[in-house]
Tab-separated table of C-alpha atoms and ligand atoms in Angstrom:
chain	number	residue	atom	x	y	z
A	1	UNK	CA	0.000	0.000	0.000
A	2	UNK	CA	1.383	3.413	-0.924
A	3	UNK	CA	1.444	6.411	1.377
A	4	UNK	CA	-1.388	8.237	-0.370
A	5	UNK	CA	-3.776	5.255	-0.193
A	6	UNK	CA	-2.831	4.714	3.459
A	7	UNK	CA	-3.682	8.298	4.362
A	8	UNK	CA	-6.921	8.210	2.392
A	9	UNK	CA	-8.032	4.866	3.825
A	10	UNK	CA	-7.032	5.309	7.458
A	11	UNK	CA	-6.459	8.929	8.338
A	12	UNK	CA	-8.903	10.966	6.247
A	13	UNK	CA	-11.898	10.170	8.419
A	14	UNK	CA	-10.603	10.182	12.004
A	15	UNK	CA	-12.832	12.369	14.137
A	16	UNK	CA	-14.522	13.711	11.006
A	17	UNK	CA	-17.864	13.813	12.856
A	18	UNK	CA	-16.509	16.873	14.691
A	19	UNK	CA	-15.207	18.844	11.682
A	20	UNK	CA	-18.287	21.059	11.341
A	21	UNK	CA	-18.711	21.830	15.039
A	22	UNK	CA	-15.029	22.754	15.250
A	23	UNK	CA	-15.215	25.114	12.248
A	24	UNK	CA	-12.948	23.119	9.914
A	25	UNK	CA	-13.548	24.036	6.246
A	26	UNK	CA	-10.731	21.902	4.743
A	27	UNK	CA	-9.212	18.863	6.462
A	28	UNK	CA	-6.940	15.899	5.613
A	29	UNK	CA	-6.156	15.607	1.886
A	30	UNK	CA	-5.352	19.172	0.871
A	31	UNK	CA	-2.149	21.168	1.253
A	32	UNK	CA	-3.222	22.495	4.634
A	33	UNK	CA	-6.153	22.450	6.998
A	34	UNK	CA	-8.319	25.557	6.790
A	35	UNK	CA	-10.210	26.533	9.910
A	36	UNK	CA	-12.582	29.376	10.714
A	37	UNK	CA	-11.313	32.033	13.046
A	38	UNK	CA	-12.903	32.288	16.485
A	39	UNK	CA	-13.206	35.874	17.708
A	40	UNK	CA	-12.470	36.826	21.322
A	41	UNK	CA	-10.557	33.639	21.998
A	42	UNK	CA	-6.867	32.975	22.346
A	43	UNK	CA	-5.404	29.922	20.630
A	44	UNK	CA	-3.470	27.438	22.702
A	45	UNK	CA	-1.092	25.157	20.777
A	46	UNK	CA	1.183	22.365	21.955
A	47	UNK	CA	3.179	19.540	20.368
A	48	UNK	CA	4.649	16.322	21.778
A	49	UNK	CA	6.723	13.579	20.213
A	50	UNK	CA	6.471	10.022	21.511
A	51	UNK	CA	9.378	7.772	20.487
A	52	UNK	CA	9.245	3.978	20.694
A	53	UNK	CA	11.216	2.536	23.633
A	54	UNK	CA	11.755	6.064	24.978
A	55	UNK	CA	8.215	7.281	25.706
A	56	UNK	CA	6.304	4.050	25.135
A	57	UNK	CA	7.036	0.418	24.298
A	58	UNK	CA	6.523	-0.745	20.720
A	59	UNK	CA	5.166	-3.991	22.183
A	60	UNK	CA	2.124	-2.068	23.472
A	61	UNK	CA	-1.244	-2.406	21.787
A	62	UNK	CA	-1.196	0.018	18.791
A	63	UNK	CA	-4.529	1.502	19.922
A	64	UNK	CA	-2.974	2.326	23.323
A	65	UNK	CA	0.071	3.835	21.598
A	66	UNK	CA	-2.236	6.114	19.597
A	67	UNK	CA	-4.464	7.023	22.545
A	68	UNK	CA	-1.500	7.778	24.775
A	69	UNK	CA	0.289	9.913	22.169
A	70	UNK	CA	-2.751	12.175	21.810
A	71	UNK	CA	-3.712	12.181	25.511
A	72	UNK	CA	-0.263	13.323	26.672
A	73	UNK	CA	-0.378	16.169	24.156
A	74	UNK	CA	-3.891	17.135	25.323
A	75	UNK	CA	-2.583	17.172	28.883
A	76	UNK	CA	-0.627	20.352	28.075
A	77	UNK	CA	-3.833	22.051	26.953
A	78	UNK	CA	-5.492	20.855	30.163
A	79	UNK	CA	-2.778	22.559	32.209
A	80	UNK	CA	-3.509	25.807	30.341
A	81	UNK	CA	-7.238	25.508	31.002
A	82	UNK	CA	-7.915	25.258	27.262
A	83	UNK	CA	-10.649	23.436	25.327
A	84	UNK	CA	-9.124	21.255	22.597
A	85	UNK	CA	-10.477	21.699	19.068
A	86	UNK	CA	-8.229	19.941	16.537
A	87	UNK	CA	-5.054	17.924	16.237
A	88	UNK	CA	-2.480	16.928	13.646
A	89	UNK	CA	-0.379	13.783	13.538
A	90	UNK	CA	3.115	13.158	12.167
A	91	UNK	CA	3.569	9.400	12.069
A	92	UNK	CA	6.865	7.675	11.339
A	93	UNK	CA	6.750	3.900	10.845
A	94	UNK	CA	9.356	1.361	9.724
A	95	UNK	CA	6.925	-0.145	7.216
A	96	UNK	CA	3.228	-0.114	6.434
A	97	UNK	CA	1.595	-2.954	8.356
A	98	UNK	CA	-2.100	-2.619	7.786
A	99	UNK	CA	-3.234	-4.516	10.909
A	100	UNK	CA	-1.076	-2.298	13.085
A	101	UNK	CA	-2.330	0.886	11.390
A	102	UNK	CA	-5.940	-0.289	11.723
A	103	UNK	CA	-5.542	-0.817	15.488
A	104	UNK	CA	-3.638	2.450	15.812
A	105	UNK	CA	-6.561	4.258	14.182
A	106	UNK	CA	-9.010	2.665	16.640
A	107	UNK	CA	-7.093	4.304	19.496
A	108	UNK	CA	-7.029	7.599	17.594
A	109	UNK	CA	-10.766	7.443	17.019
A	110	UNK	CA	-11.506	6.737	20.673
A	111	UNK	CA	-9.529	9.748	21.869
A	112	UNK	CA	-11.237	11.859	19.150
A	113	UNK	CA	-14.665	10.723	20.349
A	114	UNK	CA	-13.848	11.339	23.996
A	115	UNK	CA	-12.709	14.924	23.416
A	116	UNK	CA	-14.693	15.701	20.260
A	117	UNK	CA	-11.604	16.639	18.261
A	118	UNK	CA	-11.080	15.932	14.557
A	119	UNK	CA	-7.724	14.969	13.018
A	120	UNK	CA	-7.155	17.767	10.481
A	121	UNK	CA	-3.809	16.853	8.928
A	122	UNK	CA	-0.410	15.336	9.372
A	123	UNK	CA	2.554	13.735	7.749
A	124	UNK	CA	3.539	10.118	7.175
A	125	UNK	CA	7.163	9.079	6.885
A	126	UNK	CA	9.350	5.965	7.022
A	127	UNK	CA	11.773	5.449	9.900
A	128	UNK	CA	11.972	4.279	13.528
A	129	UNK	CA	8.488	4.319	15.098
A	130	UNK	CA	7.622	7.765	16.412
A	131	UNK	CA	4.434	9.753	16.798
A	132	UNK	CA	4.209	13.508	16.948
A	133	UNK	CA	0.903	15.050	17.908
A	134	UNK	CA	0.112	18.726	17.750
A	135	UNK	CA	-3.004	19.763	19.625
A	136	UNK	CA	-4.768	23.062	19.238
A	137	UNK	CA	-7.538	24.646	21.215
A	138	UNK	CA	-8.610	27.860	22.819
A	139	UNK	CA	-9.366	29.805	25.954
A	140	UNK	CA	-11.248	33.040	26.441
A	141	UNK	CA	-8.875	35.901	25.599
A	142	UNK	CA	-6.326	36.453	28.392
A	143	UNK	CA	-7.660	33.582	30.507
A	144	UNK	CA	-5.207	30.734	29.854
A	145	UNK	CA	-3.400	29.435	32.928
A	146	UNK	CA	0.405	29.613	32.738
A	147	UNK	CA	3.331	28.521	34.926
A	148	UNK	CA	4.010	32.103	35.887
A	149	UNK	CA	1.330	33.408	38.211
A	150	UNK	CA	1.945	31.632	41.532
A	151	UNK	CA	2.167	33.861	44.654
A	152	UNK	CA	4.023	33.173	47.917
A	153	UNK	CA	1.586	31.540	50.341
A	154	UNK	CA	-0.493	29.909	47.586
A	155	UNK	CA	-1.387	26.287	48.248
A	156	UNK	CA	0.057	23.642	45.920
A	157	UNK	CA	-2.470	21.074	44.722
A	158	UNK	CA	-2.275	17.948	42.646
A	159	UNK	CA	-5.008	15.965	40.881
A	160	UNK	CA	-5.359	12.172	40.936
A	161	UNK	CA	-2.703	9.804	42.205
A	162	UNK	CA	1.036	10.089	41.687
A	163	UNK	CA	3.503	7.323	40.840
A	164	UNK	CA	1.123	4.768	39.352
A	165	UNK	CA	1.965	5.351	35.661
A	166	UNK	CA	5.664	4.893	36.221
A	167	UNK	CA	4.970	1.680	38.150
A	168	UNK	CA	2.814	0.655	35.165
A	169	UNK	CA	5.735	1.141	32.785
A	170	UNK	CA	7.927	-0.995	35.075
A	171	UNK	CA	5.204	-3.653	35.112
A	172	UNK	CA	5.081	-3.619	31.298
A	173	UNK	CA	8.852	-4.000	31.093
A	174	UNK	CA	8.587	-7.011	33.406
A	175	UNK	CA	6.082	-8.562	30.996
A	176	UNK	CA	3.060	-8.167	33.287
A	177	UNK	CA	-0.361	-7.525	31.776
A	178	UNK	CA	-3.579	-5.798	32.750
A	179	UNK	CA	-2.590	-4.204	36.069
A	180	UNK	CA	-4.286	-0.920	37.098
A	181	UNK	CA	-0.890	0.760	36.970
A	182	UNK	CA	-0.349	-0.413	33.378
A	183	UNK	CA	-3.694	1.110	32.437
A	184	UNK	CA	-2.669	4.428	33.990
A	185	UNK	CA	0.426	4.364	31.807
A	186	UNK	CA	-1.182	3.212	28.564
A	187	UNK	CA	-4.340	5.336	28.812
A	188	UNK	CA	-3.483	8.513	30.713
A	189	UNK	CA	-6.460	10.757	31.384
A	190	UNK	CA	-6.036	14.253	29.961
A	191	UNK	CA	-7.568	16.450	32.668
A	192	UNK	CA	-9.306	18.787	30.234
A	193	UNK	CA	-12.473	19.350	32.306
A	194	UNK	CA	-10.422	20.001	35.414
A	195	UNK	CA	-8.223	22.517	33.591
A	196	UNK	CA	-11.261	24.383	32.286
A	197	UNK	CA	-12.703	24.515	35.795
A	198	UNK	CA	-9.445	25.890	37.173
A	199	UNK	CA	-9.538	29.029	35.024
A	200	UNK	CA	-9.947	31.911	37.466
A	201	UNK	CA	-9.022	29.660	40.404
A	202	UNK	CA	-5.473	28.449	39.736
A	203	UNK	CA	-2.736	31.088	39.791
A	204	UNK	CA	-0.440	28.726	37.873
A	205	UNK	CA	-0.497	25.156	36.599
A	206	UNK	CA	1.606	22.499	34.908
A	207	UNK	CA	0.904	18.950	33.809
A	208	UNK	CA	3.175	16.362	35.376
A	209	UNK	CA	5.185	14.622	32.679
A	210	UNK	CA	8.767	14.612	33.963
A	211	UNK	CA	8.058	14.170	37.689
A	212	UNK	CA	6.024	16.027	40.315
A	213	UNK	CA	8.937	17.754	42.033
A	214	UNK	CA	10.755	18.525	38.816
A	215	UNK	CA	7.677	19.953	37.115
A	216	UNK	CA	6.717	21.938	40.211
A	217	UNK	CA	10.228	23.351	39.868
A	218	UNK	CA	9.132	24.943	36.578
A	219	UNK	CA	6.281	26.725	38.353
A	220	UNK	CA	8.803	27.892	40.970
A	221	UNK	CA	11.331	29.220	38.485
A	222	UNK	CA	8.744	30.850	36.213
A	223	UNK	CA	6.933	32.402	39.182
A	224	UNK	CA	10.255	33.364	40.783
A	225	UNK	CA	9.421	31.546	44.041
A	226	UNK	CA	10.257	28.376	45.974
A	227	UNK	CA	8.043	25.758	47.564
A	228	UNK	CA	7.562	23.351	50.448
A	229	UNK	CA	6.061	19.967	49.684
A	230	UNK	CA	5.067	17.478	52.386
A	231	UNK	CA	5.912	13.986	51.191
A	232	UNK	CA	3.209	12.292	53.271
A	233	UNK	CA	0.535	14.551	51.746
A	234	UNK	CA	1.318	13.392	48.184
A	235	UNK	CA	-1.582	11.165	47.063
A	236	UNK	CA	-0.425	7.732	45.933
A	237	UNK	CA	-1.892	4.257	45.667
A	238	UNK	CA	-1.128	1.850	48.515
A	239	UNK	CA	1.370	-0.127	46.426
A	240	UNK	CA	3.530	2.934	45.711
A	241	UNK	CA	6.175	3.723	48.352
A	242	UNK	CA	6.197	7.345	49.537
A	243	UNK	CA	9.720	8.228	48.526
A	244	UNK	CA	11.070	11.203	46.683
A	245	UNK	CA	12.003	8.909	43.806
A	246	UNK	CA	8.569	7.304	43.420
A	247	UNK	CA	6.639	10.591	43.534
A	248	UNK	CA	9.047	12.172	41.049
A	249	UNK	CA	9.134	9.418	38.459
A	250	UNK	CA	6.954	11.122	35.836
A	251	UNK	CA	4.342	10.053	33.259
A	252	UNK	CA	1.502	10.911	35.683
A	253	UNK	CA	-0.158	13.497	33.422
A	254	UNK	CA	-1.974	14.859	36.435
A	255	UNK	CA	-2.290	18.605	36.970
A	256	UNK	CA	-0.201	20.364	39.604
A	257	UNK	CA	-1.506	23.855	40.315
A	258	UNK	CA	-1.309	26.668	42.815
A	259	UNK	CA	-4.166	28.669	44.277
A	260	UNK	CA	-4.857	31.205	47.010
A	261	UNK	CA	-6.137	29.735	50.292
A	262	UNK	CA	-9.460	31.532	49.796
A	263	UNK	CA	-10.201	29.123	46.922
A	264	UNK	CA	-10.025	26.018	49.132
A	265	UNK	CA	-13.796	25.500	49.255
A	266	UNK	CA	-14.379	25.996	45.539
A	267	UNK	CA	-11.512	23.600	44.753
A	268	UNK	CA	-13.254	21.032	46.943
A	269	UNK	CA	-16.489	21.433	45.032
A	270	UNK	CA	-14.716	21.184	41.634
A	271	UNK	CA	-13.107	17.957	42.859
A	272	UNK	CA	-16.472	16.550	43.965
A	273	UNK	CA	-18.300	17.657	40.840
A	274	UNK	CA	-15.745	16.063	38.501
A	275	UNK	CA	-15.046	13.044	40.714
A	276	UNK	CA	-11.308	13.765	40.548
A	277	UNK	CA	-9.352	13.761	43.817
A	278	UNK	CA	-7.503	17.030	44.404
A	279	UNK	CA	-4.982	17.110	47.243
A	280	UNK	CA	-3.102	19.980	48.831
A	281	UNK	CA	0.537	18.926	49.091
A	282	UNK	CA	2.338	22.089	50.144
A	283	UNK	CA	2.807	25.819	49.779
A	284	UNK	CA	4.659	28.306	47.613
A	285	UNK	CA	7.364	30.213	49.471
A	286	UNK	CA	9.263	33.471	49.087
A	287	UNK	CA	12.526	31.532	49.635
A	288	UNK	CA	13.632	30.186	46.293
A	289	UNK	CA	14.296	26.605	47.368
A	290	UNK	CA	12.402	23.462	46.632
A	291	UNK	CA	11.900	21.711	49.949
A	292	UNK	CA	10.458	18.224	50.193
A	293	UNK	CA	9.740	17.401	53.846
A	294	UNK	CA	9.389	13.810	55.071
A	295	UNK	CA	6.982	12.512	57.727
A	296	UNK	CA	9.483	13.290	60.515
A	297	UNK	CA	9.728	16.902	59.400
A	298	UNK	CA	13.176	16.434	57.879
A	299	UNK	CA	14.175	17.935	54.542
A	300	UNK	CA	14.806	15.415	51.833
A	301	UNK	CA	17.580	16.318	49.494
A	302	UNK	CA	16.004	17.143	46.162
A	303	UNK	CA	17.783	15.348	43.358
A	304	UNK	CA	16.808	14.864	39.718
A	305	UNK	CA	17.076	17.590	37.235
A	306	UNK	CA	16.139	20.771	39.032
A	307	UNK	CA	19.018	23.217	38.707
A	308	UNK	CA	17.351	26.562	38.139
A	309	UNK	CA	18.594	28.156	41.362
B	1	ADP	P1	2.433	17.161	1.273
B	1	ADP	O1	3.376	16.361	0.438
B	1	ADP	O2	1.815	18.326	0.584
B	1	ADP	O3	2.986	17.466	2.609
B	1	ADP	P2	1.235	14.765	2.146
B	1	ADP	O4	1.214	13.747	1.061
B	1	ADP	O5	2.270	14.676	3.187
B	1	ADP	O6	1.191	16.193	1.510
B	1	ADP	O7	-0.173	14.723	2.868
B	1	ADP	C1	-1.347	14.750	2.124
B	1	ADP	C2	-2.480	15.083	3.032
B	1	ADP	O8	-2.637	14.075	3.999
B	1	ADP	C3	-2.306	16.384	3.814
B	1	ADP	O9	-3.563	16.996	3.930
B	1	ADP	C4	-1.813	15.926	5.156
B	1	ADP	O10	-2.199	16.845	6.162
B	1	ADP	C5	-2.517	14.597	5.288
B	1	ADP	N1	-1.763	13.602	6.088
B	1	ADP	C6	-0.600	12.998	5.805
B	1	ADP	N2	-0.263	12.100	6.751
B	1	ADP	C7	-1.239	12.138	7.682
B	1	ADP	C8	-1.473	11.477	8.917
B	1	ADP	N3	-0.629	10.552	9.414
B	1	ADP	N4	-2.578	11.809	9.592
B	1	ADP	C9	-3.434	12.737	9.142
B	1	ADP	N5	-3.280	13.378	7.993
B	1	ADP	C10	-2.201	13.106	7.252
B	2	MG	MG1	3.863	15.844	3.819
C-alpha cells in the first residue's frame, strides 16, 4: 500500500464527525487544513513527540500507543485551562503494516470521540516508530493558565494519584499484563475538564510529565518563588512507596496547580463535581528553594534535574 492510499483509507476520516462543530472548512487531503477564526478567543497550541522505547514500548497495543500519544499532548492544553479543538499527527513507521495501522486508528478514534476533536492533517514518513501530535484549542482571551502566576503563600495542589503510571511502565517491562498501573500508563487521562474549571481559580499550573517535584520546579522558576512539599501529603496508591524517587518518576499526566487559600472551598467542590481527587501537598514560598519534607519533618535532598537556582 502506498502512502497516499494509506492516508486516504485510514487517516482521512478520524474524528470527522466533529469537523463542522469545530469550524474546519478543509481537512486531511489538501495542502493544509483551513479553519474558521474564532473571535475573542486565544489559541493554545502544543506539540509532543512520543518515540518507541523512549516514551512508550513498541510492544504495546497500537490503539494504546495512539491514545496515549494524543492524551499526553492534550494534557498540556489541560494545564492551560484550554478546550481542545483539533489535532495533527506526524507518524513515522518502519513499514506499512495494515493490521497495526488499523488498530492504531481505533485508538485515535476513541480519543477523538472522547474529546470531540477531529484529526485535520499530518505527515507520514518511514523510519523508527515515532508519533508527533500537535493539539490546538482555545481559551477566552487572556484567561489561559500559565506557569508564571503563583504567589508566595499559595497552596500547591495535585489531581489524581502520583507514581502509578511509572509503576505501570515498570510492570510492562517485566512482561506483566492488565494491572491498574499499566492502564494508567497506557491510557493517561487528559484532565481537560479540570483545567477548564481551574480558570480563574489556579494562579499557575503544569501537567506532570517529567516528575512532580521537577515539574513543580518549573512553576517555581517561572513564578520566581520556591516551595515546600510534604511527602506524606502526596496522594499515591497503597502499592507505591512514599519516597522522593517514586513521587518524582513522571508520566503521571496529572495537573499540579497553585491557588490562594481563599479558593479552598471551591476547589473542593470542583473535585467533587468532577469526581477527581484534588490534594493539597504544600505551599509556595518566598525563599527560592524546593523543599520536600518527610513525615518526621526532615528535609529530603532534592535530586533529579532541578538546577534553576
Ligand atoms: P504534502 O506532500 O503536501 O505534505 P502529504 O502527502 O504529506 O502532503 O499529505 C497529504 C495530506 O494528507 C495532507 O492533507 C496531510 O495533512 C494529510 N496527512 C498525511 N499524513 C497524515 C497522517 N498521518 N494523519 C493525518 N493526515 C495526514
Ligand atoms: Mg507531507
